[in-house]
Coordinates of C-alpha atoms and ligand atoms in Angstrom, one line a residue:
M6 CA 126.3 -84.0 63.6
T7 CA 125.0 -87.2 63.1
Q8 CA 126.7 -89.1 60.1
N9 CA 125.3 -91.4 57.3
I10 CA 122.1 -92.3 59.1
S11 CA 119.6 -92.2 56.2
L12 CA 115.8 -91.5 57.4
T13 CA 114.9 -94.9 55.7
R14 CA 117.4 -96.2 58.2
Y15 CA 116.0 -94.4 61.3
L16 CA 112.3 -95.6 60.5
V17 CA 113.8 -99.0 60.2
E18 CA 115.4 -98.7 63.4
Q19 CA 112.6 -96.7 65.2
Q20 CA 110.5 -99.9 64.1
R21 CA 113.1 -102.6 65.4
V22 CA 113.8 -101.6 68.5
D23 CA 111.1 -99.4 70.1
G24 CA 108.2 -100.9 68.0
L25 CA 107.1 -97.6 67.4
I26 CA 106.8 -97.4 63.8
P27 CA 104.5 -100.2 62.2
S28 CA 105.5 -101.4 58.4
Q29 CA 102.4 -99.2 56.7
L30 CA 103.4 -96.1 59.0
R31 CA 106.6 -96.3 58.0
L32 CA 106.0 -96.6 54.4
L33 CA 103.5 -93.6 54.4
L34 CA 106.1 -91.5 56.5
E35 CA 108.7 -92.2 53.4
V36 CA 105.9 -91.4 50.8
V37 CA 105.5 -88.0 52.6
A38 CA 109.4 -87.5 53.1
R39 CA 109.3 -88.3 48.8
S40 CA 106.4 -85.3 48.2
C41 CA 108.3 -83.1 50.3
K42 CA 111.3 -83.6 47.8
S43 CA 109.5 -83.1 44.8
I44 CA 107.8 -79.9 46.3
S45 CA 111.6 -79.2 47.7
H46 CA 112.6 -79.2 43.9
A47 CA 109.3 -76.9 42.6
V48 CA 109.8 -74.4 45.3
N49 CA 114.0 -74.3 44.5
K50 CA 113.0 -73.9 40.5
G51 CA 110.6 -70.8 41.8
A52 CA 110.4 -68.6 38.2
L53 CA 111.8 -71.0 36.2
G54 CA 109.1 -73.6 36.7
G55 CA 106.6 -71.1 36.1
V56 CA 105.5 -72.1 39.4
L57 CA 105.1 -68.6 41.0
G58 CA 101.8 -66.5 41.8
A59 CA 98.5 -67.0 41.9
A60 CA 95.9 -69.8 40.5
E61 CA 92.6 -68.8 39.6
S62 CA 90.9 -70.6 42.6
E63 CA 90.2 -70.2 46.0
N64 CA 90.8 -72.5 49.0
V65 CA 87.6 -73.3 51.5
Q66 CA 88.7 -70.7 53.6
G67 CA 88.4 -68.1 50.9
E68 CA 92.0 -67.7 50.4
I69 CA 93.6 -66.6 47.1
Q70 CA 95.6 -70.0 46.0
K71 CA 99.1 -69.8 44.6
K72 CA 100.6 -72.1 41.9
L73 CA 102.4 -73.9 44.2
D74 CA 99.5 -74.8 46.9
I75 CA 98.2 -77.0 44.5
I76 CA 101.3 -77.8 43.1
A77 CA 102.3 -79.1 46.3
N78 CA 99.1 -80.7 47.3
E79 CA 98.8 -82.8 44.2
V80 CA 102.3 -84.2 44.8
L81 CA 100.8 -85.4 48.2
I82 CA 97.7 -86.6 46.9
E83 CA 99.5 -88.8 43.9
A84 CA 102.2 -90.0 46.2
N85 CA 100.0 -91.2 49.3
E86 CA 96.5 -92.5 47.6
W87 CA 98.1 -95.9 46.2
G88 CA 100.1 -97.1 48.7
G89 CA 97.8 -98.8 50.8
H90 CA 98.6 -97.1 53.8
L91 CA 95.9 -94.9 54.1
A92 CA 92.3 -94.5 54.5
A93 CA 91.7 -91.2 53.1
M94 CA 93.6 -87.5 53.6
A95 CA 92.6 -84.2 54.2
S96 CA 94.1 -80.3 53.5
E97 CA 93.9 -76.9 54.0
E98 CA 93.8 -76.7 50.1
M99 CA 90.8 -79.2 50.0
E100 CA 87.0 -78.4 51.5
D101 CA 86.5 -82.1 52.1
I102 CA 88.6 -85.2 53.2
Y103 CA 90.1 -87.1 49.8
V104 CA 89.3 -90.9 50.7
V105 CA 91.4 -93.3 48.7
P106 CA 89.4 -94.5 45.7
N107 CA 88.5 -97.8 45.0
R108 CA 90.8 -98.9 42.7
Y109 CA 93.8 -98.9 46.1
P110 CA 93.7 -101.4 48.8
Q111 CA 93.0 -98.9 52.2
G112 CA 94.9 -98.7 55.2
E113 CA 94.3 -97.8 58.4
Y114 CA 96.2 -94.3 59.1
L115 CA 94.6 -91.2 57.9
L116 CA 96.9 -88.4 56.7
L117 CA 95.9 -84.7 57.5
F118 CA 98.4 -81.6 55.6
D119 CA 98.6 -77.8 54.7
P120 CA 101.1 -78.6 51.6
L121 CA 102.4 -75.6 51.7
D122 CA 102.4 -72.9 54.3
G123 CA 103.5 -69.4 54.3
S124 CA 101.7 -68.9 50.9
S125 CA 102.3 -64.7 51.6
N126 CA 106.2 -66.0 51.2
I127 CA 106.5 -68.0 47.8
D128 CA 107.1 -65.3 45.3
V129 CA 109.5 -63.8 47.3
N130 CA 111.9 -66.2 48.0
V131 CA 111.4 -66.7 51.7
S132 CA 111.2 -69.7 53.8
I133 CA 107.7 -72.1 53.4
G134 CA 107.0 -75.4 54.3
T135 CA 104.9 -78.4 54.3
I136 CA 103.2 -79.7 57.9
F137 CA 101.6 -83.1 58.3
S138 CA 99.4 -84.8 60.9
V139 CA 99.0 -88.8 60.6
L140 CA 96.4 -90.2 62.9
K141 CA 94.6 -93.9 62.4
K142 CA 91.4 -94.4 61.7
P143 CA 89.4 -95.7 64.2
D144 CA 88.6 -99.0 64.3
G145 CA 85.5 -100.7 62.6
D146 CA 83.9 -101.7 59.5
A147 CA 82.5 -97.9 58.6
A148 CA 83.3 -96.5 55.5
V149 CA 85.8 -93.1 56.2
G150 CA 84.7 -90.0 57.1
E151 CA 85.3 -86.8 58.1
A152 CA 83.9 -87.3 61.6
D153 CA 87.1 -89.8 61.8
F154 CA 89.1 -86.8 61.6
L155 CA 87.8 -85.2 64.3
Q156 CA 90.4 -86.8 67.3
A157 CA 92.0 -84.5 69.5
G158 CA 96.1 -83.7 69.0
Q159 CA 97.0 -85.9 71.6
H160 CA 95.9 -89.1 69.1
Q161 CA 98.2 -88.5 66.5
V162 CA 100.8 -91.2 65.8
A163 CA 103.4 -89.1 63.7
A164 CA 103.5 -85.8 63.2
G165 CA 106.1 -83.5 61.4
Y166 CA 106.6 -80.4 58.9
C167 CA 109.5 -80.2 56.4
V168 CA 110.8 -76.4 56.2
Y169 CA 112.5 -75.5 52.5
G170 CA 114.5 -72.3 53.0
P171 CA 118.5 -72.3 52.6
Q172 CA 118.2 -76.1 53.8
T173 CA 115.5 -78.3 53.1
T174 CA 114.7 -79.9 56.4
L175 CA 112.2 -82.6 57.8
V176 CA 111.3 -82.3 61.3
L177 CA 109.8 -85.7 62.7
T178 CA 108.1 -86.9 65.7
V179 CA 106.4 -90.7 65.8
G180 CA 106.2 -89.7 70.0
N181 CA 109.6 -90.8 70.8
G182 CA 111.1 -87.1 70.9
V183 CA 112.1 -84.6 68.0
A184 CA 114.6 -86.0 64.9
M185 CA 115.8 -83.7 62.3
F186 CA 116.7 -84.6 58.7
T187 CA 118.7 -82.7 56.0
L188 CA 118.2 -83.5 52.5
D189 CA 120.9 -84.1 50.9
R190 CA 120.6 -83.1 47.2
E191 CA 123.8 -85.1 45.5
Q192 CA 122.1 -88.5 47.5
G193 CA 118.4 -87.0 47.1
S194 CA 117.7 -88.4 50.6
F195 CA 117.4 -86.8 53.8
V196 CA 119.9 -87.4 56.7
L197 CA 119.9 -87.4 60.4
T198 CA 121.4 -84.2 61.7
Q199 CA 120.0 -84.1 64.8
E200 CA 118.3 -86.2 67.1
N201 CA 116.6 -85.6 70.7
V202 CA 115.8 -82.0 69.9
Q203 CA 115.3 -79.6 73.1
I204 CA 114.2 -76.3 73.7
P205 CA 115.4 -74.2 75.9
P206 CA 112.8 -73.4 79.1
D207 CA 113.6 -69.5 78.7
T208 CA 113.6 -67.8 76.1
Q209 CA 113.8 -63.6 75.7
E210 CA 112.4 -64.0 72.4
F211 CA 109.1 -63.6 71.1
A212 CA 107.2 -64.3 67.6
I213 CA 103.7 -62.3 66.5
N214 CA 102.2 -60.2 64.1
M215 CA 103.0 -56.7 66.1
S216 CA 100.5 -54.7 62.7
N217 CA 97.7 -57.1 64.4
M218 CA 98.4 -55.2 68.5
R219 CA 95.5 -52.7 68.9
H220 CA 92.5 -56.1 68.0
W221 CA 94.7 -58.3 70.4
D222 CA 92.4 -59.2 73.7
T223 CA 94.1 -57.9 77.1
P224 CA 96.1 -60.6 77.7
V225 CA 98.4 -60.6 75.0
Q226 CA 98.5 -56.7 75.0
R227 CA 99.9 -56.7 78.3
Y228 CA 102.3 -59.9 77.9
V229 CA 103.8 -58.4 74.6
A230 CA 103.9 -54.7 76.4
D231 CA 106.3 -56.2 79.3
C232 CA 108.4 -57.5 76.8
L233 CA 109.0 -54.1 74.8
Q234 CA 109.9 -52.6 78.1
G235 CA 112.6 -54.5 78.4
A236 CA 115.6 -54.7 81.0
D237 CA 113.3 -51.3 82.1
G238 CA 109.9 -53.0 83.1
P239 CA 108.6 -55.7 85.4
R240 CA 110.5 -59.0 82.8
G241 CA 113.6 -57.1 84.0
K242 CA 115.2 -58.6 80.2
D243 CA 115.7 -57.0 77.1
F244 CA 113.6 -58.9 74.5
N245 CA 114.2 -59.9 70.7
M246 CA 111.4 -60.1 68.0
R247 CA 110.8 -61.7 65.2
W248 CA 108.2 -63.0 62.4
I249 CA 108.9 -64.5 59.4
A250 CA 104.3 -65.2 58.5
S251 CA 105.7 -69.0 57.7
M252 CA 105.0 -70.6 60.9
V253 CA 106.8 -73.4 59.7
A254 CA 109.8 -71.1 60.4
D255 CA 109.2 -69.7 63.3
V256 CA 108.6 -73.0 64.3
H257 CA 111.8 -74.2 63.1
R258 CA 113.6 -71.8 65.3
I259 CA 112.0 -72.3 67.9
L260 CA 112.8 -75.7 67.6
T261 CA 116.4 -74.7 67.0
R262 CA 117.4 -71.9 69.7
G263 CA 114.1 -71.7 71.7
G264 CA 111.7 -68.3 72.0
V265 CA 107.7 -68.4 71.9
F266 CA 105.4 -67.9 68.7
L267 CA 101.6 -66.1 69.4
Y268 CA 99.2 -66.4 66.7
P269 CA 95.8 -65.4 69.1
W270 CA 92.6 -64.6 68.5
D271 CA 91.7 -61.1 68.3
K272 CA 88.8 -58.7 67.8
R273 CA 89.1 -58.2 63.6
E274 CA 86.9 -61.5 63.3
P275 CA 85.4 -61.7 66.9
G276 CA 83.6 -65.3 66.0
K277 CA 86.7 -66.9 65.1
P278 CA 88.7 -68.5 67.2
G279 CA 92.4 -67.9 65.8
K280 CA 93.6 -67.6 62.3
L281 CA 95.4 -70.9 61.9
R282 CA 93.6 -74.2 61.7
L283 CA 93.7 -76.8 64.5
M284 CA 94.2 -79.9 62.8
Y285 CA 97.0 -79.7 60.4
E286 CA 98.8 -76.8 61.9
A287 CA 98.9 -76.0 65.6
N288 CA 98.2 -80.4 66.2
P289 CA 101.4 -81.3 64.8
M290 CA 103.1 -78.4 65.3
G291 CA 102.1 -78.3 69.2
W292 CA 103.3 -82.4 69.6
L293 CA 106.3 -81.7 68.1
I294 CA 107.1 -78.7 70.4
E295 CA 106.1 -81.2 73.5
Q296 CA 108.0 -83.6 72.2
A297 CA 110.8 -81.2 72.4
G298 CA 110.2 -80.0 76.0
G299 CA 108.3 -76.9 75.2
A300 CA 104.3 -76.3 75.3
A301 CA 101.6 -75.4 73.1
T302 CA 98.5 -73.8 74.6
T303 CA 95.2 -71.4 73.3
G304 CA 96.5 -69.4 76.5
T305 CA 93.8 -71.8 78.2
Q306 CA 94.0 -74.8 77.3
R307 CA 96.4 -76.9 76.2
I308 CA 95.9 -77.4 72.2
L309 CA 96.2 -81.5 72.5
D310 CA 93.7 -81.7 74.3
L311 CA 91.1 -80.2 71.7
T312 CA 88.5 -82.5 70.6
P313 CA 88.3 -80.6 66.9
S314 CA 84.6 -80.2 65.7
K315 CA 85.5 -79.6 62.5
L316 CA 87.9 -80.4 59.7
H317 CA 89.2 -76.9 59.3
E318 CA 88.6 -75.4 62.8
R319 CA 90.6 -72.3 64.0
V320 CA 92.5 -71.9 67.0
S321 CA 94.3 -69.6 68.6
V322 CA 98.1 -70.6 69.3
I323 CA 101.1 -70.0 71.7
L324 CA 103.7 -72.4 72.1
G325 CA 107.1 -72.6 72.4
S326 CA 109.5 -72.2 75.5
K327 CA 107.6 -74.1 78.2
N328 CA 108.4 -71.6 80.8
E329 CA 107.9 -68.5 78.5
V330 CA 104.7 -70.2 77.6
A331 CA 103.3 -70.9 81.3
H332 CA 103.8 -66.9 82.1
I333 CA 101.9 -66.2 78.8
G334 CA 99.4 -68.3 80.5
S335 CA 99.4 -66.4 83.8
Y336 CA 98.5 -63.0 81.9
F337 CA 94.9 -65.3 81.1
S338 CA 94.4 -66.7 84.6
K339 CA 94.8 -62.5 86.1
L340 CA 91.6 -62.0 83.9
Ligands
AHM411 P1 98.9 -70.2 55.3 O1 98.5 -71.5 55.7 O2 97.5 -69.5 54.6 O3 100.1 -70.0 54.5 O4 98.7 -69.3 56.8 C1 99.0 -69.5 57.8 C2 100.6 -68.3 58.1 C3 101.8 -69.1 58.9 O5 102.3 -69.8 58.3 C4 102.0 -67.7 59.6 O6 102.2 -67.7 60.8 C5 100.7 -66.9 59.5 O7 99.9 -67.7 58.3 C6 101.3 -65.3 58.9 O8 100.0 -64.7 58.9 P2 99.8 -63.1 59.0 O9 99.8 -62.9 56.9 O10 98.6 -62.5 59.5 O11 101.4 -62.4 59.3
MG412 MG1 99.2 -72.8 56.9

């Protein structure tokens, strides 16, 4: 373990050594991390803080919001709006973008987030997390609008997540590999606990919601059927399966020990490209995975190459160990 390097020091060193983090971006990342600390405290209080259960509202996707979804969204907005580092924010929990109010200076960055991913796990005390993606506002004097956000994932300048599990861990990339920071509750700061995270290229572990099996497309059906045959089938090896139903926790496992995660398009709602959202779920996770040596695709296309046409666009997601993701891709090209 790397000793005594706080997130602040890590960011300062990245700024100094590689010039990867301009000062506005450093401030932005510090503020996001501070917000994650507040969300972590609220999550930890659980029933004692009166934060469990549903709120009386729906989000733009028509999903019932949990109290903690709303709390986490407010924490991120309030912490980030006044620092002068942002032009606007977008969230899974808000239909429209949130432009930094006129009373504050406007910065050059755009922040997107899923304030609390894995909402179905909140009340049952299973890991959940915050996912975030940072883009630069395109140059020009025009007022910031939704169109400024519609950039392919390859243009992200920072991305990460914070998982609220047995430990609270912040995972970050600024395009120079992946670093993990564990929240030291006594000091109240994130401490660097792993640098240069690398995903093993091969794996014998997959993650998918098997209850949707009958709805999947043929390539996914065939891939999973081959895995389930284990050592007796065409893969010649046994597979293990995990499904936490929190993308953050599933991705964290993959960054830690490899594996693949699939939330593919399925026939339940054929017009919907997938369940997960491109801009604040698939893009940041896809970039983290690539930065750790893995791959992230829709089955046929690299996720980071996709240009979104709307803020809350959905996408089919297959990510994780590089060779396994390529192998899954071969089922799509056999079609
Ligand atoms: P959410 O953003 O509303 O929480 O939904 C996203 C979550 C992912 O974290 C997870 O991978 C998936 O939904 C689980 O879906 P399902 O309940 O279909 O297994
Ligand atoms: Mg989510």
